[in-house]
Amino acid sequence: MATAPQPSRAVRRVVLGAAALALGASSLTGCQQIAEAFDSIQGEAPGAASTATPVPQPVSTTAAMDFDSLFSYDGSVSLTTDVASDLEVVLDVWAADPKRTREWTPNNEKVFGFAINAYDRRVDDKAVLAQKRRVYVSSISITSQTAQTSGMVQQPFQFAADPRTLVPPDTLRSDRGLLLNSYQGGLLVPETTIFMLPADTYGITLQFSFGIYVEGTANDDASFAQQTIYQYLPIAIYNDQGTLNIVSNQPTTAPQG
């Protein structure tokens, strides 16, 4: 597979905006602190593995897309959720290190970055905030489930945080959380790490869950409603030879809700 492409134009715009903001914040020294904060939270539950009864399903891996993973095939992915008419929340995820996803093996560190943004399609992107329906993110968590040739299922990667703790203190926020569709950009986490996986792992599925508050009418504080967004991200895991640890007709495991 070719080298994973760089994040989309939308992701680069978010990265640049958040990077410029971080340079002006006196309480942070850059993206490294965000990544360290993120990884330290993940580290609170090391090895928090558990087993579950696998659900047999046909494997649909192909030469074009291993483990049904657009992320592994392209190196990045955008997952969009409609939270109201013409109002979207977009989760962008990209491979950071290694950028070649065929080098994502059970034994090495697998680093990815992600960003969450909101877009009100009823108005121009450059419209003032009072003309946009605001979206706040109040919480975020990531859980995981492995796909293994043994049929076992483990949950080696876990994370939960208040998004306001992951960004400089001068970003727009309220009791509802971090504002996603401000001129400063939304939530950017440049990198976080999936550590060692069981040796027979051929895929891992991340479940992103984030609570949001959505404004029903622009510039109307009384119109907010709370929602929870779920997005699933399958990621292929390869062996040292760059192939999947998978045998013919091997069942995979559906994420447990």
Short mmCIF file of C-alpha atoms in Angstrom, two decimals:
data_model
loop_
_atom_site.label_atom_id
_atom_site.label_comp_id
_atom_site.label_asym_id
_atom_site.label_seq_id
_atom_site.Cartn_x
_atom_site.Cartn_y
_atom_site.Cartn_z
CA MET A 1 0.00 0.00 0.00
CA ALA A 2 1.30 3.46 -0.81
CA THR A 3 2.32 5.96 1.83
CA ALA A 4 -0.76 7.19 3.70
CA PRO A 5 -1.86 10.58 2.37
CA GLN A 6 -1.80 13.72 4.47
CA PRO A 7 -5.04 14.84 6.18
CA SER A 8 -7.69 16.52 4.06
CA ARG A 9 -7.80 20.27 3.38
CA ALA A 10 -10.36 20.65 6.17
CA VAL A 11 -8.08 18.87 8.63
CA ARG A 12 -5.07 20.99 7.58
CA ARG A 13 -7.14 24.14 8.09
CA VAL A 14 -8.06 22.99 11.60
CA VAL A 15 -4.46 22.05 12.38
CA LEU A 16 -3.11 25.41 11.21
CA GLY A 17 -5.76 27.37 13.11
CA ALA A 18 -5.23 25.43 16.32
CA ALA A 19 -1.44 25.64 15.96
CA ALA A 20 -1.57 29.42 15.62
CA LEU A 21 -3.79 29.60 18.70
CA ALA A 22 -1.43 27.41 20.73
CA LEU A 23 1.52 29.71 19.93
CA GLY A 24 -0.32 32.58 21.59
CA ALA A 25 -1.31 30.71 24.73
CA SER A 26 0.94 31.35 27.72
CA SER A 27 -0.17 28.31 29.71
CA LEU A 28 0.81 25.76 27.06
CA THR A 29 4.06 25.22 25.17
CA GLY A 30 2.60 23.53 22.09
CA CYS A 31 1.09 20.36 20.76
CA GLN A 32 3.40 18.18 22.82
CA GLN A 33 1.60 19.09 26.03
CA ILE A 34 -1.77 18.27 24.50
CA ALA A 35 -0.45 14.91 23.37
CA GLU A 36 1.13 14.27 26.79
CA ALA A 37 -2.14 15.13 28.54
CA PHE A 38 -4.02 12.84 26.21
CA ASP A 39 -1.62 9.93 26.63
CA SER A 40 -1.44 10.38 30.40
CA ILE A 41 -5.19 9.91 30.65
CA GLN A 42 -5.00 6.85 28.47
CA GLY A 43 -2.24 5.57 30.74
CA GLU A 44 -4.50 5.63 33.77
CA ALA A 45 -5.96 2.32 32.72
CA PRO A 46 -3.02 0.35 31.24
CA GLY A 47 -3.78 -3.14 30.14
CA ALA A 48 -7.45 -2.76 30.95
CA ALA A 49 -8.26 -5.77 28.84
CA SER A 50 -11.42 -7.80 29.00
CA THR A 51 -12.91 -10.61 27.02
CA ALA A 52 -16.31 -10.95 25.43
CA THR A 53 -18.12 -13.56 23.41
CA PRO A 54 -17.18 -13.05 19.75
CA VAL A 55 -19.96 -12.62 17.22
CA PRO A 56 -19.06 -14.59 14.06
CA GLN A 57 -19.47 -12.62 10.83
CA PRO A 58 -18.03 -13.13 7.35
CA VAL A 59 -14.75 -11.36 6.83
CA SER A 60 -15.03 -8.87 3.98
CA THR A 61 -11.35 -8.01 3.66
CA THR A 62 -10.26 -7.47 0.09
CA ALA A 63 -7.08 -6.58 -1.73
CA ALA A 64 -8.39 -3.01 -1.93
CA MET A 65 -9.44 -2.51 1.68
CA ASP A 66 -8.13 -4.74 4.45
CA PHE A 67 -10.43 -5.21 7.47
CA ASP A 68 -12.96 -2.93 5.75
CA SER A 69 -10.84 0.02 6.86
CA LEU A 70 -10.88 3.15 4.74
CA PHE A 71 -8.55 4.66 7.34
CA SER A 72 -5.95 1.95 6.71
CA TYR A 73 -6.41 2.20 2.93
CA ASP A 74 -6.17 6.01 2.67
CA GLY A 75 -4.27 6.95 5.83
CA SER A 76 -7.05 9.33 6.90
CA VAL A 77 -10.82 9.44 7.10
CA SER A 78 -13.65 11.95 7.69
CA LEU A 79 -16.75 10.77 9.56
CA THR A 80 -19.75 13.10 9.37
CA THR A 81 -22.80 13.18 11.64
CA ASP A 82 -25.89 15.28 10.86
CA VAL A 83 -27.03 16.77 14.17
CA ALA A 84 -29.74 19.02 12.66
CA SER A 85 -30.90 20.12 9.22
CA ASP A 86 -27.80 21.44 7.37
CA LEU A 87 -25.74 21.22 10.56
CA GLU A 88 -22.86 18.72 10.66
CA VAL A 89 -20.27 17.54 13.14
CA VAL A 90 -17.18 16.14 11.41
CA LEU A 91 -14.60 13.83 12.99
CA ASP A 92 -11.32 13.72 11.02
CA VAL A 93 -8.74 11.07 11.91
CA TRP A 94 -5.31 10.55 10.34
CA ALA A 95 -2.28 8.29 10.79
CA ALA A 96 0.58 10.28 12.36
CA ASP A 97 3.35 7.76 13.07
CA PRO A 98 3.93 5.52 11.25
CA LYS A 99 2.13 7.29 8.39
CA ARG A 100 2.32 4.07 6.38
CA THR A 101 -0.54 2.12 7.92
CA ARG A 102 0.93 -1.21 6.79
CA GLU A 103 3.53 -0.54 9.48
CA TRP A 104 0.81 -0.60 12.15
CA THR A 105 1.67 -3.89 13.84
CA PRO A 106 0.75 -5.36 17.24
CA ASN A 107 4.15 -4.62 18.78
CA ASN A 108 4.86 -1.02 17.77
CA GLU A 109 3.34 2.28 18.89
CA LYS A 110 0.57 3.42 16.53
CA VAL A 111 0.06 7.19 16.68
CA PHE A 112 -2.97 8.95 15.25
CA GLY A 113 -4.36 12.48 15.39
CA PHE A 114 -7.94 13.68 15.22
CA ALA A 115 -10.04 16.84 15.05
CA ILE A 116 -13.72 17.56 15.70
CA ASN A 117 -15.46 20.50 14.01
CA ALA A 118 -19.01 21.71 13.36
CA TYR A 119 -20.35 23.32 10.19
CA ASP A 120 -23.62 25.21 9.74
CA ARG A 121 -24.34 24.81 6.02
CA ARG A 122 -27.14 27.39 6.15
CA VAL A 123 -24.58 30.20 6.27
CA ASP A 124 -21.17 30.91 4.78
CA ASP A 125 -18.15 29.49 6.64
CA LYS A 126 -16.93 33.08 7.13
CA ALA A 127 -20.22 34.25 8.67
CA VAL A 128 -20.01 35.78 12.14
CA LEU A 129 -20.73 33.47 15.05
CA ALA A 130 -24.08 35.15 15.83
CA GLN A 131 -25.34 33.90 12.44
CA LYS A 132 -24.33 30.28 13.08
CA ARG A 133 -26.03 27.62 15.13
CA ARG A 134 -23.44 26.91 17.79
CA VAL A 135 -22.29 23.41 18.72
CA TYR A 136 -20.39 22.68 21.94
CA VAL A 137 -18.62 19.41 22.76
CA SER A 138 -18.91 18.62 26.47
CA SER A 139 -17.22 15.22 26.75
CA ILE A 140 -15.27 12.75 24.68
CA SER A 141 -14.35 9.12 25.14
CA ILE A 142 -12.75 6.45 22.99
CA THR A 143 -13.02 2.72 23.59
CA SER A 144 -11.68 -0.16 21.52
CA GLN A 145 -12.21 -3.78 20.58
CA THR A 146 -9.73 -6.10 18.93
CA ALA A 147 -10.30 -8.62 16.17
CA GLN A 148 -8.03 -11.64 16.76
CA THR A 149 -7.53 -14.92 14.96
CA SER A 150 -8.01 -16.70 18.30
CA GLY A 151 -11.56 -15.32 18.54
CA MET A 152 -10.75 -13.40 21.70
CA VAL A 153 -11.85 -9.77 22.10
CA GLN A 154 -9.92 -7.28 24.21
CA GLN A 155 -10.19 -3.55 24.95
CA PRO A 156 -6.59 -2.35 25.08
CA PHE A 157 -7.15 1.36 24.29
CA GLN A 158 -9.36 3.61 26.42
CA PHE A 159 -9.66 7.35 26.90
CA ALA A 160 -12.09 9.84 28.47
CA ALA A 161 -11.71 13.60 29.04
CA ASP A 162 -13.34 16.99 29.20
CA PRO A 163 -12.38 18.61 25.85
CA ARG A 164 -11.73 21.91 27.61
CA THR A 165 -8.68 20.36 29.30
CA LEU A 166 -7.08 19.53 25.92
CA VAL A 167 -6.88 23.05 24.46
CA PRO A 168 -5.45 26.44 25.51
CA PRO A 169 -7.51 28.24 28.18
CA ASP A 170 -8.45 31.19 25.95
CA THR A 171 -10.53 29.10 23.53
CA LEU A 172 -14.25 29.85 23.39
CA ARG A 173 -16.10 27.73 25.95
CA SER A 174 -18.99 27.76 28.39
CA ASP A 175 -20.70 25.47 30.89
CA ARG A 176 -21.80 23.46 27.83
CA GLY A 177 -18.19 22.67 26.86
CA LEU A 178 -15.83 23.69 24.07
CA LEU A 179 -17.28 25.62 21.12
CA LEU A 180 -16.65 23.70 17.89
CA ASN A 181 -17.59 26.19 15.18
CA SER A 182 -15.71 29.32 16.26
CA TYR A 183 -13.13 31.21 14.22
CA GLN A 184 -10.50 29.48 16.38
CA GLY A 185 -11.48 26.07 15.04
CA GLY A 186 -12.79 23.10 16.97
CA LEU A 187 -11.03 20.42 19.02
CA LEU A 188 -7.60 19.32 17.77
CA VAL A 189 -5.61 16.44 19.28
CA PRO A 190 -2.42 16.21 17.20
CA GLU A 191 -1.46 12.77 18.40
CA THR A 192 -2.31 9.96 20.77
CA THR A 193 -1.01 6.43 20.87
CA ILE A 194 -2.31 2.88 20.64
CA PHE A 195 0.31 0.76 22.37
CA MET A 196 0.98 -2.99 22.20
CA LEU A 197 -1.82 -5.30 21.03
CA PRO A 198 -2.18 -9.10 21.29
CA ALA A 199 0.14 -10.80 18.80
CA ASP A 200 -2.71 -12.34 16.79
CA THR A 201 -4.60 -9.04 16.29
CA TYR A 202 -5.55 -8.29 12.68
CA GLY A 203 -7.85 -5.35 13.39
CA ILE A 204 -8.98 -2.93 16.06
CA THR A 205 -12.18 -0.88 16.07
CA LEU A 206 -12.24 2.44 17.91
CA GLN A 207 -15.57 3.79 19.12
CA PHE A 208 -15.63 7.57 19.50
CA SER A 209 -18.36 8.94 21.73
CA PHE A 210 -18.86 12.62 22.42
CA GLY A 211 -21.58 14.59 24.09
CA ILE A 212 -22.62 17.81 22.39
CA TYR A 213 -25.01 20.72 22.84
CA VAL A 214 -26.67 21.91 19.62
CA GLU A 215 -28.28 25.32 19.20
CA GLY A 216 -31.69 25.09 17.50
CA THR A 217 -31.80 28.73 16.35
CA ALA A 218 -28.76 30.92 15.79
CA ASN A 219 -27.94 33.30 18.65
CA ASP A 220 -30.64 31.83 20.92
CA ASP A 221 -29.27 30.51 24.22
CA ALA A 222 -32.66 29.03 25.11
CA SER A 223 -32.70 26.72 22.07
CA PHE A 224 -29.84 24.33 22.98
CA ALA A 225 -30.47 20.58 23.12
CA GLN A 226 -28.11 17.81 24.20
CA GLN A 227 -27.08 14.86 22.00
CA THR A 228 -24.54 12.04 21.99
CA ILE A 229 -22.62 11.13 18.84
CA TYR A 230 -21.11 7.69 18.19
CA GLN A 231 -18.66 6.95 15.38
CA TYR A 232 -16.84 3.66 14.70
CA LEU A 233 -13.36 3.53 13.15
CA PRO A 234 -12.03 0.11 11.99
CA ILE A 235 -8.24 -0.07 11.69
CA ALA A 236 -6.32 -2.94 10.11
CA ILE A 237 -3.36 -4.36 12.04
CA TYR A 238 -0.56 -6.03 10.08
CA ASN A 239 2.30 -8.36 10.88
CA ASP A 240 5.97 -7.47 10.38
CA GLN A 241 5.72 -8.55 6.74
CA GLY A 242 2.95 -6.02 6.07
CA THR A 243 0.16 -8.59 5.74
CA LEU A 244 -2.84 -9.29 7.94
CA ASN A 245 -2.71 -11.94 10.66
CA ILE A 246 -5.79 -13.58 9.16
CA VAL A 247 -6.66 -16.99 7.73
CA SER A 248 -9.26 -17.93 5.15
CA ASN A 249 -12.86 -17.73 6.41
CA GLN A 250 -11.67 -16.42 9.78
CA PRO A 251 -14.63 -14.81 11.63
CA THR A 252 -14.36 -11.23 12.76
CA THR A 253 -16.01 -9.64 15.80
CA ALA A 254 -18.68 -6.98 15.81
CA PRO A 255 -18.14 -4.07 18.21
CA GLN A 256 -20.07 -4.63 21.41
CA GLY A 257 -22.47 -1.73 22.05
#
